[in-house]
mmCIF file of C-alpha atoms in Angstrom:
data_model
loop_
_atom_site.group_PDB
_atom_site.id
_atom_site.type_symbol
_atom_site.label_atom_id
_atom_site.label_comp_id
_atom_site.label_asym_id
_atom_site.label_seq_id
_atom_site.Cartn_x
_atom_site.Cartn_y
_atom_site.Cartn_z
ATOM 1 C CA MET A 1 58.839 -11.867 2.640
ATOM 2 C CA GLU A 2 61.254 -9.384 4.361
ATOM 3 C CA CYS A 3 62.025 -5.902 3.389
ATOM 4 C CA ALA A 4 65.790 -5.277 3.453
ATOM 5 C CA PRO A 5 66.952 -2.518 5.960
ATOM 6 C CA PRO A 6 68.318 0.549 4.282
ATOM 7 C CA PRO A 7 72.179 0.985 3.720
ATOM 8 C CA ALA A 8 74.339 1.994 6.617
ATOM 9 C CA PRO A 9 74.907 5.659 6.640
ATOM 10 C CA GLU A 10 78.182 7.170 6.039
ATOM 11 C CA PRO A 11 80.206 8.250 9.132
ATOM 12 C CA GLY A 12 78.920 11.314 10.890
ATOM 13 C CA ALA A 13 75.567 11.090 8.870
ATOM 14 C CA ALA A 14 72.400 10.952 10.624
ATOM 15 C CA ARG A 15 70.911 7.498 10.814
ATOM 16 C CA PRO A 16 67.482 7.188 9.230
ATOM 17 C CA PRO A 17 64.782 5.136 10.695
ATOM 18 C CA ARG A 18 64.780 1.354 10.119
ATOM 19 C CA ALA A 19 62.355 0.290 7.576
ATOM 20 C CA PRO A 20 59.856 -2.200 8.921
ATOM 21 C CA ARG A 21 59.729 -5.810 7.656
ATOM 22 C CA ALA A 22 56.589 -7.031 6.131
ATOM 23 C CA ILE A 23 55.439 -10.652 6.647
ATOM 24 C CA PHE A 24 52.623 -11.943 4.283
ATOM 25 C CA GLY A 25 50.454 -14.653 5.581
ATOM 26 C CA ALA A 26 46.957 -15.920 5.998
ATOM 27 C CA ALA A 27 45.362 -13.537 8.424
ATOM 28 C CA LEU A 28 41.696 -13.409 7.318
ATOM 29 C CA ALA A 29 40.448 -13.813 10.969
ATOM 30 C CA ALA A 30 42.071 -10.372 11.515
ATOM 31 C CA ILE A 31 39.714 -8.595 9.203
ATOM 32 C CA VAL A 32 37.627 -7.033 11.697
ATOM 33 C CA ALA A 33 33.803 -6.945 10.814
ATOM 34 C CA LEU A 34 32.218 -3.339 11.189
ATOM 35 C CA ALA A 35 29.186 -2.753 13.231
ATOM 36 C CA ALA A 36 26.125 -2.750 10.960
ATOM 37 C CA THR A 37 22.613 -3.852 10.531
ATOM 38 C CA PRO A 38 22.384 -7.816 10.861
ATOM 39 C CA ALA A 39 22.202 -8.877 7.396
ATOM 40 C CA ALA A 40 20.573 -12.185 7.961
ATOM 41 C CA ALA A 41 17.499 -10.624 9.212
ATOM 42 C CA GLN A 42 17.030 -8.518 6.233
ATOM 43 C CA LEU A 43 17.537 -11.551 3.848
ATOM 44 C CA ASP A 44 14.653 -13.191 5.783
ATOM 45 C CA GLU A 45 12.530 -10.019 5.438
ATOM 46 C CA ALA A 46 13.153 -9.896 1.666
ATOM 47 C CA ARG A 47 12.172 -13.509 1.256
ATOM 48 C CA THR A 48 8.859 -12.901 3.107
ATOM 49 C CA LEU A 49 8.152 -9.866 0.897
ATOM 50 C CA TYR A 50 8.811 -11.619 -2.126
ATOM 51 C CA ASP A 51 6.518 -14.335 -1.374
ATOM 52 C CA GLN A 52 3.906 -11.551 -0.790
ATOM 53 C CA ALA A 53 4.714 -9.963 -4.043
ATOM 54 C CA GLU A 54 6.005 -6.946 -2.427
ATOM 55 C CA PHE A 55 8.846 -6.606 -4.859
ATOM 56 C CA GLU A 56 9.980 -2.894 -4.121
ATOM 57 C CA GLY A 57 9.978 -3.872 -0.381
ATOM 58 C CA ALA A 58 11.847 -6.845 -0.974
ATOM 59 C CA LEU A 59 14.548 -5.023 -2.987
ATOM 60 C CA ALA A 60 14.937 -2.409 -0.251
ATOM 61 C CA ALA A 61 15.438 -5.156 2.378
ATOM 62 C CA LEU A 62 18.135 -6.844 0.090
ATOM 63 C CA GLU A 63 20.000 -3.527 -0.105
ATOM 64 C CA ARG A 64 20.122 -3.306 3.536
ATOM 65 C CA ALA A 65 21.296 -6.899 3.737
ATOM 66 C CA GLU A 66 24.107 -6.104 1.348
ATOM 67 C CA ARG A 67 25.126 -3.122 3.554
ATOM 68 C CA GLY A 68 25.010 -5.190 6.676
ATOM 69 C CA GLU A 69 27.360 -7.781 8.214
ATOM 70 C CA GLY A 70 27.492 -11.363 9.135
ATOM 71 C CA LEU A 71 26.500 -13.221 5.946
ATOM 72 C CA ASP A 72 28.366 -16.362 4.964
ATOM 73 C CA LEU A 73 29.006 -17.133 1.301
ATOM 74 C CA ALA A 74 25.743 -19.142 0.803
ATOM 75 C CA ASP A 75 23.702 -16.388 2.217
ATOM 76 C CA ALA A 76 25.528 -13.849 -0.140
ATOM 77 C CA ALA A 77 24.814 -16.106 -3.043
ATOM 78 C CA ALA A 78 21.046 -16.254 -1.809
ATOM 79 C CA VAL A 79 20.988 -12.354 -1.745
ATOM 80 C CA LEU A 80 22.109 -12.234 -5.566
ATOM 81 C CA GLU A 81 19.846 -15.044 -6.504
ATOM 82 C CA LEU A 82 16.785 -13.557 -4.977
ATOM 83 C CA ARG A 83 17.568 -10.127 -6.234
ATOM 84 C CA GLY A 84 17.695 -11.704 -9.679
ATOM 85 C CA GLU A 85 14.329 -13.338 -9.173
ATOM 86 C CA LEU A 86 12.791 -9.935 -8.211
ATOM 87 C CA HIS A 87 14.284 -8.418 -11.209
ATOM 88 C CA VAL A 88 12.740 -11.068 -13.440
ATOM 89 C CA ALA A 89 9.318 -10.565 -11.755
ATOM 90 C CA MET A 90 9.707 -6.709 -12.395
ATOM 91 C CA GLY A 91 10.783 -7.171 -15.974
ATOM 92 C CA ASP A 92 14.232 -5.741 -15.602
ATOM 93 C CA LEU A 93 16.246 -8.179 -17.748
ATOM 94 C CA ALA A 94 19.336 -5.947 -17.825
ATOM 95 C CA ALA A 95 19.469 -6.040 -14.042
ATOM 96 C CA VAL A 96 19.076 -9.862 -14.126
ATOM 97 C CA ASP A 97 22.316 -9.966 -16.210
ATOM 98 C CA HIS A 98 24.226 -7.823 -13.688
ATOM 99 C CA ASP A 99 22.910 -9.915 -10.683
ATOM 100 C CA MET A 100 24.038 -13.158 -12.519
ATOM 101 C CA ALA A 101 27.348 -11.703 -13.368
ATOM 102 C CA GLN A 102 27.845 -10.815 -9.606
ATOM 103 C CA LEU A 103 26.679 -14.314 -8.663
ATOM 104 C CA VAL A 104 29.258 -16.228 -10.868
ATOM 105 C CA THR A 105 32.000 -14.012 -9.467
ATOM 106 C CA LEU A 106 31.026 -14.906 -5.973
ATOM 107 C CA ALA A 107 30.173 -18.488 -6.493
ATOM 108 C CA PRO A 108 31.241 -19.744 -9.773
ATOM 109 C CA ASP A 109 29.603 -23.135 -9.246
ATOM 110 C CA HIS A 110 26.267 -21.993 -7.979
ATOM 111 C CA ALA A 111 23.436 -23.867 -9.372
ATOM 112 C CA LEU A 112 19.721 -22.660 -9.687
ATOM 113 C CA ALA A 113 17.009 -25.092 -9.119
ATOM 114 C CA GLU A 114 14.551 -26.056 -11.804
ATOM 115 C CA HIS A 115 11.754 -23.903 -10.407
ATOM 116 C CA HIS A 116 13.576 -20.784 -11.096
ATOM 117 C CA PRO A 117 12.411 -18.806 -13.956
ATOM 118 C CA PRO A 118 13.996 -19.486 -17.390
ATOM 119 C CA GLU A 119 15.149 -15.831 -17.616
ATOM 120 C CA LEU A 120 17.192 -16.240 -14.529
ATOM 121 C CA ARG A 121 18.686 -19.613 -15.478
ATOM 122 C CA ASP A 122 19.708 -18.261 -19.051
ATOM 123 C CA ALA A 123 21.215 -15.180 -17.457
ATOM 124 C CA LEU A 124 23.449 -17.277 -15.137
ATOM 125 C CA VAL A 125 24.369 -19.397 -18.253
ATOM 126 C CA ARG A 126 25.356 -16.131 -20.240
ATOM 127 C CA ALA A 127 27.221 -14.812 -17.119
ATOM 128 C CA ARG A 128 29.220 -18.137 -16.753
ATOM 129 C CA ALA A 129 30.112 -18.078 -20.339
ATOM 130 C CA ALA A 130 31.343 -14.635 -20.362
ATOM 131 C CA ARG A 131 33.611 -14.904 -17.117
ATOM 132 C CA THR A 132 37.277 -14.744 -18.209
ATOM 133 C CA ALA A 133 39.098 -14.763 -14.821
ATOM 134 C CA PRO A 134 38.542 -15.750 -11.203
ATOM 135 C CA LEU A 135 38.080 -13.283 -8.414
ATOM 136 C CA SER A 136 41.665 -12.094 -7.043
ATOM 137 C CA VAL A 137 43.010 -9.712 -4.524
ATOM 138 C CA ALA A 138 46.515 -8.509 -4.435
ATOM 139 C CA LEU A 139 48.531 -6.600 -1.837
ATOM 140 C CA GLU A 140 51.288 -4.344 -2.937
ATOM 141 C CA VAL A 141 53.590 -3.000 -0.192
ATOM 142 C CA THR A 142 56.124 -0.269 -0.893
ATOM 143 C CA PRO A 143 58.684 0.159 1.809
ATOM 144 C CA GLY A 144 59.996 3.628 2.740
ATOM 145 C CA GLU A 145 62.134 5.167 5.421
ATOM 146 C CA GLY A 146 60.454 3.966 8.638
ATOM 147 C CA ARG A 147 57.178 3.241 6.937
ATOM 148 C CA LEU A 148 55.360 0.935 4.701
ATOM 149 C CA THR A 149 52.697 1.941 2.235
ATOM 150 C CA VAL A 150 50.299 -0.754 1.644
ATOM 151 C CA ASP A 151 47.764 -0.824 -1.349
ATOM 152 C CA ALA A 152 45.112 -3.585 -1.988
ATOM 153 C CA SER A 153 43.495 -4.196 -5.305
ATOM 154 C CA VAL A 154 40.871 -6.592 -6.793
ATOM 155 C CA GLY A 155 40.843 -8.389 -10.105
ATOM 156 C CA GLY A 156 38.284 -10.529 -11.902
ATOM 157 C CA ASP A 157 35.362 -8.462 -10.730
ATOM 158 C CA PRO A 158 33.731 -6.780 -13.818
ATOM 159 C CA ALA A 159 30.334 -6.839 -12.185
ATOM 160 C CA GLY A 160 31.512 -5.161 -8.917
ATOM 161 C CA VAL A 161 30.473 -7.709 -6.344
ATOM 162 C CA VAL A 162 33.339 -6.651 -4.039
ATOM 163 C CA ARG A 163 32.033 -3.994 -1.781
ATOM 164 C CA GLU A 164 35.089 -3.267 0.029
ATOM 165 C CA ARG A 165 38.840 -4.039 0.453
ATOM 166 C CA ARG A 166 40.164 -4.239 4.013
ATOM 167 C CA VAL A 167 43.744 -4.647 5.209
ATOM 168 C CA ALA A 168 44.590 -5.920 8.563
ATOM 169 C CA GLY A 169 47.944 -5.055 10.165
ATOM 170 C CA ARG A 170 49.787 -5.509 13.269
ATOM 171 C CA ARG A 171 53.257 -4.491 14.564
ATOM 172 C CA ASP A 172 55.600 -6.765 16.538
ATOM 173 C CA GLY A 173 52.954 -9.341 17.287
ATOM 174 C CA GLY A 174 50.412 -6.977 18.824
ATOM 175 C CA ALA A 175 46.907 -6.678 18.211
ATOM 176 C CA TRP A 176 45.403 -6.742 14.699
ATOM 177 C CA GLU A 177 43.903 -3.581 13.388
ATOM 178 C CA THR A 178 41.766 -3.147 10.361
ATOM 179 C CA ARG A 179 42.930 -0.519 7.935
ATOM 180 C CA ASP A 180 41.836 1.139 4.803
ATOM 181 C CA ALA A 181 42.596 -0.557 1.422
ATOM 182 C CA SER A 182 45.280 2.151 0.868
ATOM 183 C CA THR A 183 47.284 2.831 4.073
ATOM 184 C CA VAL A 184 50.560 3.904 5.435
ATOM 185 C CA ILE A 185 52.010 2.093 8.445
ATOM 186 C CA ALA A 186 54.742 4.038 10.202
ATOM 187 C CA GLY A 187 57.449 3.044 12.572
ATOM 188 C CA ALA A 188 60.061 0.461 13.158
ATOM 189 C CA GLY A 189 59.618 -3.154 13.781
ATOM 190 C CA THR A 190 58.028 -6.328 12.278
ATOM 191 C CA VAL A 191 54.666 -5.628 10.536
ATOM 192 C CA GLU A 192 52.396 -8.287 9.302
ATOM 193 C CA VAL A 193 49.686 -7.520 6.874
ATOM 194 C CA ALA A 194 46.849 -9.292 5.113
ATOM 195 C CA VAL A 195 44.116 -8.163 2.796
ATOM 196 C CA ALA A 196 40.528 -9.356 2.195
ATOM 197 C CA ALA A 197 37.755 -8.580 -0.547
ATOM 198 C CA ILE A 198 34.389 -7.969 1.207
ATOM 199 C CA GLY A 199 31.146 -8.783 -0.637
ATOM 200 C CA PRO A 200 27.429 -8.385 0.150
ATOM 201 C CA GLY A 201 26.605 -8.603 3.780
ATOM 202 C CA GLY A 202 30.362 -8.513 4.934
ATOM 203 C CA THR A 203 31.216 -11.897 3.195
ATOM 204 C CA VAL A 204 34.891 -12.429 2.842
ATOM 205 C CA LEU A 205 35.199 -13.477 -0.757
ATOM 206 C CA ALA A 206 39.156 -13.650 -1.216
#
């Protein structure tokens, strides 16, 4: 999609800067991961602490995993699944419902093994039944004089599994740069932009 250039100025009028053209495409590889605590190691630690019935310590390790980077979708689902198991063990069933709501948003077809507690499996069934829309991410680009205003938004995420929205942009085929979810790209030329929804452990969800 290209943004049309502004109308030609009247004779003798100052020529405004040319508006950039926005090209939308799949550029998720350009969504740069931020340096943070390796999440996989924290997930492993949480599993060990859970096996030792150190529930508070396991939850703290999962929180660090969620703030970290480097998890794939399966690992992120494992974080939410284990968090649900911990909340069952601690008797916090409201938190279990929230965990499973996040899980079905992140991985709608995720299945629990028979060895999981019934409270966890029941909560997953309820969360799946309550789900009304898939996770989606939208990019709105507003052209102006010599600039683009880019806004990213997320839908279908009532439980808040998306931790961050990242926009990647580059000008005239140059290097990709990660930007905030709402940003202004100034200057003339061809601008390519893409957006991603980031979940637990830096997982790209959409």
